[in-house]
PDB file of C-alpha atoms and ligand atoms in Angstrom:
ATOM      1  CA  MET A   1      -4.939 -32.272 -20.658  1.00 54.00           C
ATOM      2  CA  THR A   2      -7.457 -30.502 -22.531  1.00 55.00           C
ATOM      3  CA  ASP A   3     -10.114 -28.136 -20.268  1.00 63.00           C
ATOM      4  CA  ASN A   4     -12.632 -27.575 -22.721  1.00 62.00           C
ATOM      5  CA  SER A   5     -15.003 -25.408 -19.879  1.00 75.00           C
ATOM      6  CA  ALA A   6     -15.788 -21.842 -20.134  1.00 83.00           C
ATOM      7  CA  PRO A   7     -12.801 -19.950 -17.742  1.00 86.00           C
ATOM      8  CA  PRO A   8     -14.719 -18.983 -14.684  1.00 94.00           C
ATOM      9  CA  ILE A   9     -14.219 -15.383 -14.794  1.00 97.00           C
ATOM     10  CA  GLY A  10     -17.399 -13.401 -13.879  1.00 97.00           C
ATOM     11  CA  ALA A  11     -18.087  -9.876 -13.783  1.00 98.00           C
ATOM     12  CA  ILE A  12     -14.965  -7.205 -13.409  1.00 98.00           C
ATOM     13  CA  LEU A  13     -15.185  -5.486 -10.061  1.00 98.00           C
ATOM     14  CA  VAL A  14     -11.764  -3.225 -10.501  1.00 98.00           C
ATOM     15  CA  GLU A  15     -10.619  -2.426 -13.903  1.00 98.00           C
ATOM     16  CA  GLN A  16      -6.890  -2.397 -14.387  1.00 98.00           C
ATOM     17  CA  ASP A  17      -6.690   1.333 -15.145  1.00 98.00           C
ATOM     18  CA  ASP A  18      -8.687   2.063 -11.270  1.00 98.00           C
ATOM     19  CA  LEU A  19      -5.974  -0.641 -10.140  1.00 98.00           C
ATOM     20  CA  ARG A  20      -3.437   1.666 -11.633  1.00 98.00           C
ATOM     21  CA  GLU A  21      -4.664   4.854 -10.704  1.00 98.00           C
ATOM     22  CA  ARG A  22      -5.750   3.826  -6.893  1.00 98.00           C
ATOM     23  CA  VAL A  23      -2.064   2.314  -6.431  1.00 98.00           C
ATOM     24  CA  ILE A  24      -0.661   5.790  -7.584  1.00 98.00           C
ATOM     25  CA  ALA A  25      -2.379   7.418  -4.998  1.00 98.00           C
ATOM     26  CA  LEU A  26      -2.040   4.824  -2.068  1.00 98.00           C
ATOM     27  CA  GLY A  27       1.770   5.106  -2.712  1.00 98.00           C
ATOM     28  CA  ARG A  28       1.831   9.026  -2.596  1.00 98.00           C
ATOM     29  CA  GLN A  29       0.167   9.003   0.499  1.00 98.00           C
ATOM     30  CA  ILE A  30       2.511   6.282   1.776  1.00 98.00           C
ATOM     31  CA  SER A  31       5.433   8.061   0.959  1.00 98.00           C
ATOM     32  CA  ALA A  32       4.109  11.355   2.693  1.00 98.00           C
ATOM     33  CA  ASP A  33       3.346   9.477   5.759  1.00 98.00           C
ATOM     34  CA  TYR A  34       6.898   7.598   6.023  1.00 98.00           C
ATOM     35  CA  GLU A  35       9.229  10.442   4.938  1.00 97.00           C
ATOM     36  CA  GLY A  36      11.930  10.262   7.102  1.00 96.00           C
ATOM     37  CA  ARG A  37      11.180   6.776   8.828  1.00 97.00           C
ATOM     38  CA  ASP A  38      12.367   3.321   8.821  1.00 94.00           C
ATOM     39  CA  LEU A  39       9.602   1.672   6.105  1.00 98.00           C
ATOM     40  CA  LEU A  40       9.376  -2.123   6.002  1.00 98.00           C
ATOM     41  CA  LEU A  41       6.864  -3.464   3.759  1.00 98.00           C
ATOM     42  CA  VAL A  42       5.954  -6.803   4.859  1.00 98.00           C
ATOM     43  CA  GLY A  43       4.060  -8.741   1.718  1.00 98.00           C
ATOM     44  CA  VAL A  44       1.979 -11.582   2.403  1.00 98.00           C
ATOM     45  CA  LEU A  45       2.290 -14.250   0.010  1.00 96.00           C
ATOM     46  CA  LYS A  46       1.055 -15.072  -2.536  1.00 95.00           C
ATOM     47  CA  GLY A  47      -2.037 -13.051  -3.071  1.00 96.00           C
ATOM     48  CA  ALA A  48       0.089  -9.580  -2.299  1.00 98.00           C
ATOM     49  CA  MET A  49       2.600  -9.806  -4.742  1.00 97.00           C
ATOM     50  CA  LEU A  50       1.215  -7.947  -8.053  1.00 98.00           C
ATOM     51  CA  PHE A  51      -0.144  -5.544  -5.571  1.00 98.00           C
ATOM     52  CA  LEU A  52       3.332  -5.079  -3.488  1.00 98.00           C
ATOM     53  CA  SER A  53       5.565  -5.060  -6.623  1.00 98.00           C
ATOM     54  CA  ASP A  54       3.357  -1.895  -8.073  1.00 98.00           C
ATOM     55  CA  LEU A  55       2.821  -0.205  -4.978  1.00 98.00           C
ATOM     56  CA  MET A  56       6.533  -0.232  -4.110  1.00 98.00           C
ATOM     57  CA  ARG A  57       7.272   1.567  -7.265  1.00 98.00           C
ATOM     58  CA  GLU A  58       5.162   4.289  -6.420  1.00 98.00           C
ATOM     59  CA  ILE A  59       6.462   4.913  -2.973  1.00 98.00           C
ATOM     60  CA  SER A  60       9.476   7.283  -2.982  1.00 97.00           C
ATOM     61  CA  ALA A  61      10.251   7.254   0.680  1.00 95.00           C
ATOM     62  CA  PRO A  62      13.269   4.686   1.212  1.00 96.00           C
ATOM     63  CA  CYS A  63      11.822   1.158   2.033  1.00 97.00           C
ATOM     64  CA  GLU A  64      12.754  -2.335   2.619  1.00 98.00           C
ATOM     65  CA  VAL A  65      10.829  -5.175   1.792  1.00 98.00           C
ATOM     66  CA  ASP A  66      10.084  -8.576   3.322  1.00 98.00           C
ATOM     67  CA  PHE A  67       7.734 -11.546   2.901  1.00 98.00           C
ATOM     68  CA  MET A  68       5.555 -13.905   4.867  1.00 98.00           C
ATOM     69  CA  ALA A  69       3.820 -16.765   3.520  1.00 96.00           C
ATOM     70  CA  VAL A  70       0.900 -17.944   5.644  1.00 93.00           C
ATOM     71  CA  ALA A  71      -1.995 -20.509   5.201  1.00 88.00           C
ATOM     72  CA  SER A  72      -5.299 -20.318   6.451  1.00 81.00           C
ATOM     73  CA  TYR A  73      -6.997 -23.375   7.507  1.00 73.00           C
ATOM     74  CA  GLY A  74     -10.349 -23.711   5.704  1.00 71.00           C
ATOM     75  CA  SER A  75     -12.197 -24.260   2.506  1.00 72.00           C
ATOM     76  CA  ALA A  76     -11.092 -22.757  -0.779  1.00 70.00           C
ATOM     77  CA  THR A  77     -13.442 -19.773  -0.207  1.00 74.00           C
ATOM     78  CA  ASP A  78     -13.486 -19.430   3.751  1.00 76.00           C
ATOM     79  CA  SER A  79     -10.383 -19.305   6.036  1.00 75.00           C
ATOM     80  CA  SER A  80     -10.738 -20.456   9.637  1.00 75.00           C
ATOM     81  CA  GLY A  81      -8.407 -17.781  11.265  1.00 76.00           C
ATOM     82  CA  VAL A  82      -6.305 -21.022  12.290  1.00 83.00           C
ATOM     83  CA  VAL A  83      -3.282 -19.740  10.696  1.00 90.00           C
ATOM     84  CA  ARG A  84       0.189 -21.653   9.866  1.00 92.00           C
ATOM     85  CA  ILE A  85       3.233 -19.590   9.142  1.00 94.00           C
ATOM     86  CA  LEU A  86       4.618 -21.384   5.929  1.00 95.00           C
ATOM     87  CA  LYS A  87       7.147 -18.597   5.630  1.00 97.00           C
ATOM     88  CA  ASP A  88       8.762 -16.143   7.813  1.00 98.00           C
ATOM     89  CA  LEU A  89      10.294 -13.049   7.816  1.00 98.00           C
ATOM     90  CA  ASP A  90      14.199 -13.078   7.227  1.00 98.00           C
ATOM     91  CA  ALA A  91      14.798 -10.484   9.647  1.00 98.00           C
ATOM     92  CA  PRO A  92      13.797  -8.931  13.288  1.00 98.00           C
ATOM     93  CA  ILE A  93      11.505  -6.138  12.798  1.00 98.00           C
ATOM     94  CA  GLU A  94      11.940  -4.716  16.280  1.00 98.00           C
ATOM     95  CA  GLY A  95      12.313  -0.700  16.014  1.00 98.00           C
ATOM     96  CA  ARG A  96      10.886  -0.388  12.844  1.00 98.00           C
ATOM     97  CA  ASP A  97       8.076   0.831  11.086  1.00 98.00           C
ATOM     98  CA  VAL A  98       6.366  -2.228   9.674  1.00 98.00           C
ATOM     99  CA  LEU A  99       3.441  -1.627   6.909  1.00 98.00           C
ATOM    100  CA  ILE A 100       1.820  -5.140   6.123  1.00 98.00           C
ATOM    101  CA  VAL A 101       0.859  -5.533   2.384  1.00 98.00           C
ATOM    102  CA  GLU A 102      -1.994  -7.752   2.010  1.00 98.00           C
ATOM    103  CA  ASP A 103      -4.471  -8.616  -0.670  1.00 98.00           C
ATOM    104  CA  ILE A 104      -7.598  -8.649   0.826  1.00 97.00           C
ATOM    105  CA  VAL A 105      -9.243  -8.643   4.192  1.00 97.00           C
ATOM    106  CA  ASP A 106     -12.201 -10.959   4.327  1.00 95.00           C
ATOM    107  CA  SER A 107     -13.025 -12.229   7.662  1.00 94.00           C
ATOM    108  CA  GLY A 108     -10.050 -10.508   9.019  1.00 95.00           C
ATOM    109  CA  LEU A 109      -8.940 -13.489  10.941  1.00 94.00           C
ATOM    110  CA  THR A 110      -5.687 -13.897   8.874  1.00 94.00           C
ATOM    111  CA  LEU A 111      -4.868 -10.393   9.407  1.00 96.00           C
ATOM    112  CA  GLN A 112      -5.765 -10.419  13.003  1.00 96.00           C
ATOM    113  CA  TYR A 113      -3.251 -12.870  13.596  1.00 95.00           C
ATOM    114  CA  LEU A 114      -0.522 -11.239  11.506  1.00 97.00           C
ATOM    115  CA  LEU A 115      -1.013  -8.025  13.724  1.00 97.00           C
ATOM    116  CA  ARG A 116      -0.355 -10.168  16.878  1.00 96.00           C
ATOM    117  CA  ASN A 117       2.282 -12.184  15.573  1.00 97.00           C
ATOM    118  CA  LEU A 118       4.268  -9.317  14.505  1.00 98.00           C
ATOM    119  CA  GLY A 119       2.989  -6.998  17.048  1.00 98.00           C
ATOM    120  CA  ALA A 120       4.519  -9.368  19.743  1.00 98.00           C
ATOM    121  CA  ARG A 121       8.087  -8.673  17.849  1.00 98.00           C
ATOM    122  CA  GLU A 122       7.879  -4.938  18.882  1.00 98.00           C
ATOM    123  CA  PRO A 123       8.118  -2.994  15.659  1.00 98.00           C
ATOM    124  CA  ARG A 124       7.976   1.039  16.309  1.00 98.00           C
ATOM    125  CA  SER A 125       4.771   0.978  14.240  1.00 98.00           C
ATOM    126  CA  LEU A 126       2.489  -1.567  12.854  1.00 98.00           C
ATOM    127  CA  GLU A 127       0.146  -0.470   9.991  1.00 98.00           C
ATOM    128  CA  VAL A 128      -2.048  -2.445   7.324  1.00 98.00           C
ATOM    129  CA  CYS A 129      -2.225  -1.692   3.665  1.00 98.00           C
ATOM    130  CA  ALA A 130      -5.024  -3.814   1.937  1.00 98.00           C
ATOM    131  CA  LEU A 131      -5.946  -3.971  -1.927  1.00 98.00           C
ATOM    132  CA  LEU A 132      -9.371  -4.827  -1.235  1.00 98.00           C
ATOM    133  CA  THR A 133     -11.646  -5.149   1.735  1.00 98.00           C
ATOM    134  CA  LYS A 134     -15.187  -6.702   2.507  1.00 97.00           C
ATOM    135  CA  PRO A 135     -16.768  -5.193   5.010  1.00 95.00           C
ATOM    136  CA  GLU A 136     -19.723  -7.241   5.093  1.00 95.00           C
ATOM    137  CA  ARG A 137     -17.689 -10.436   6.017  1.00 94.00           C
ATOM    138  CA  ARG A 138     -15.656  -9.184   9.062  1.00 95.00           C
ATOM    139  CA  LYS A 139     -15.524 -11.286  11.822  1.00 94.00           C
ATOM    140  CA  ALA A 140     -12.461 -10.023  13.616  1.00 94.00           C
ATOM    141  CA  ASP A 141     -12.033  -5.953  14.248  1.00 94.00           C
ATOM    142  CA  VAL A 142      -9.114  -5.050  12.621  1.00 96.00           C
ATOM    143  CA  ALA A 143      -7.442  -1.508  11.871  1.00 97.00           C
ATOM    144  CA  ILE A 144      -6.578  -1.131   8.153  1.00 98.00           C
ATOM    145  CA  ARG A 145      -5.002   2.279   7.602  1.00 98.00           C
ATOM    146  CA  TYR A 146      -4.709   2.283   4.021  1.00 98.00           C
ATOM    147  CA  THR A 147      -7.434   0.625   1.640  1.00 98.00           C
ATOM    148  CA  GLY A 148      -7.622   0.358  -2.053  1.00 98.00           C
ATOM    149  CA  PHE A 149     -11.324  -0.634  -2.731  1.00 98.00           C
ATOM    150  CA  GLU A 150     -14.049  -1.757  -0.560  1.00 98.00           C
ATOM    151  CA  ILE A 151     -16.076  -4.813  -2.498  1.00 98.00           C
ATOM    152  CA  PRO A 152     -19.271  -6.574  -2.056  1.00 97.00           C
ATOM    153  CA  ASP A 153     -19.400 -10.238  -0.522  1.00 96.00           C
ATOM    154  CA  ARG A 154     -18.216 -12.136  -3.362  1.00 96.00           C
ATOM    155  CA  PHE A 155     -15.269 -14.265  -3.895  1.00 96.00           C
ATOM    156  CA  VAL A 156     -12.946 -12.859  -6.555  1.00 97.00           C
ATOM    157  CA  ILE A 157      -9.960 -13.413  -8.678  1.00 98.00           C
ATOM    158  CA  GLY A 158      -6.730 -11.915 -10.385  1.00 98.00           C
ATOM    159  CA  TYR A 159      -4.430  -9.175  -9.551  1.00 98.00           C
ATOM    160  CA  GLY A 160      -2.815 -11.556  -7.234  1.00 98.00           C
ATOM    161  CA  LEU A 161      -5.846 -13.493  -6.047  1.00 98.00           C
ATOM    162  CA  ASP A 162      -6.617 -16.833  -6.350  1.00 96.00           C
ATOM    163  CA  HIS A 163      -9.176 -19.284  -6.492  1.00 95.00           C
ATOM    164  CA  ARG A 164      -7.308 -22.991  -5.948  1.00 93.00           C
ATOM    165  CA  GLU A 165      -3.864 -21.191  -7.183  1.00 95.00           C
ATOM    166  CA  ARG A 166      -5.201 -20.239 -10.335  1.00 96.00           C
ATOM    167  CA  TRP A 167      -6.588 -16.831 -12.038  1.00 97.00           C
ATOM    168  CA  ARG A 168      -3.772 -14.536 -10.132  1.00 98.00           C
ATOM    169  CA  ASN A 169      -2.081 -13.696 -13.467  1.00 98.00           C
ATOM    170  CA  LEU A 170      -5.345 -11.569 -14.649  1.00 98.00           C
ATOM    171  CA  PRO A 171      -4.681  -7.734 -14.855  1.00 98.00           C
ATOM    172  CA  TYR A 172      -7.940  -6.976 -13.203  1.00 98.00           C
ATOM    173  CA  VAL A 173     -10.304  -8.070 -10.403  1.00 98.00           C
ATOM    174  CA  ALA A 174     -13.016  -9.903 -11.236  1.00 98.00           C
ATOM    175  CA  GLU A 175     -16.102 -12.013  -9.654  1.00 98.00           C
ATOM    176  CA  PHE A 176     -15.154 -15.801  -9.562  1.00 97.00           C
ATOM    177  CA  ALA A 177     -18.014 -17.397 -11.577  1.00 96.00           C
ATOM    178  CA  GLY A 178     -16.968 -21.168 -10.998  1.00 90.00           C
ATOM    179  CA  SER A 179     -17.998 -23.623  -8.494  1.00 83.00           C
TER     180      SER A 179
HETATM  181  P1  LIG B   1      -9.581 -13.612   5.970  1.00 89.96           P
HETATM  182  O1  LIG B   1      -8.627 -14.443   6.834  1.00 89.96           O
HETATM  183  O2  LIG B   1     -10.786 -14.627   6.191  1.00 89.96           O
HETATM  184  O3  LIG B   1      -9.360 -12.428   6.227  1.00 89.96           O
HETATM  185  O4  LIG B   1      -8.946 -14.195   4.619  1.00 89.96           O
HETATM  186  C1  LIG B   1      -7.472 -13.840   4.185  1.00 89.96           C
HETATM  187  C2  LIG B   1      -7.269 -14.567   3.100  1.00 89.96           C
HETATM  188  O5  LIG B   1      -8.223 -15.306   2.618  1.00 89.96           O
HETATM  189  C3  LIG B   1      -6.906 -13.612   2.150  1.00 89.96           C
HETATM  190  O6  LIG B   1      -5.225 -13.087   2.374  1.00 89.96           O
HETATM  191  C4  LIG B   1      -7.037 -14.058   0.750  1.00 89.96           C
HETATM  192  O7  LIG B   1      -5.523 -14.699   0.526  1.00 89.96           O
HETATM  193  C5  LIG B   1      -7.865 -15.178   0.933  1.00 89.96           C
HETATM  194  N1  LIG B   1      -9.366 -14.544   0.231  1.00 89.96           N
HETATM  195  C6  LIG B   1     -10.402 -14.100   1.118  1.00 89.96           C
HETATM  196  N2  LIG B   1     -11.172 -13.739   0.330  1.00 89.96           N
HETATM  197  C7  LIG B   1     -10.930 -13.563  -1.048  1.00 89.96           C
HETATM  198  C8  LIG B   1     -11.547 -13.619  -2.375  1.00 89.96           C
HETATM  199  O8  LIG B   1     -12.575 -13.111  -2.813  1.00 89.96           O
HETATM  200  N3  LIG B   1     -10.566 -14.093  -3.235  1.00 89.96           N
HETATM  201  C9  LIG B   1      -9.315 -14.859  -3.209  1.00 89.96           C
HETATM  202  N4  LIG B   1      -8.873 -14.991  -1.970  1.00 89.96           N
HETATM  203  C10 LIG B   1      -9.565 -14.676  -1.119  1.00 89.96           C
HETATM  204 MG1  LIG B   2      -5.531 -17.707  -1.200  1.00 89.96          MG
END
């Protein structure tokens, strides 16, 4: 199939170098905060995969990694807050220091669900590290311990983030310029 239309990649909001620099800083901070703890990184698939894999290489404290995959009912650009677990964690988290690693917090509804769901499993601590946040869009009040970048109310693609499963492979974060 040929697709002759221009790629829907708009203005770059976060350049590759800025991603790299921020990820290093977050890794340092997390390493210091979790030294001597029992850190389990929980990556939320699929959006957080690039962020998580870069971030964990910058964490010097011992850590383990597990994944959850969730789908939020809604349109391509708006989540409804009704979340379905597509893949659950492999192991229990009771008594562990869990850090949820998310690509972006938009309405906050997905994260609110995850915090309740994982919180009920009685981890010793439960915190959030999100690469991006869109504060203007927030509907649920969720506490984010570590944030990469605050961005305006734009739909973005790249560095793991998709529009209908495409553009996750872009090495920067850009505005989605398609329809
Ligand atoms: P929330 O429940 O509205 O906070 O949305 C959470 C999920 O929606 C994120 O984990 C992303 O997968 C997706 N999402 C929200 N905003 C964007 C965006 O600008 N680009 C790509 N995906 C997004
Ligand atoms: Mg998505």
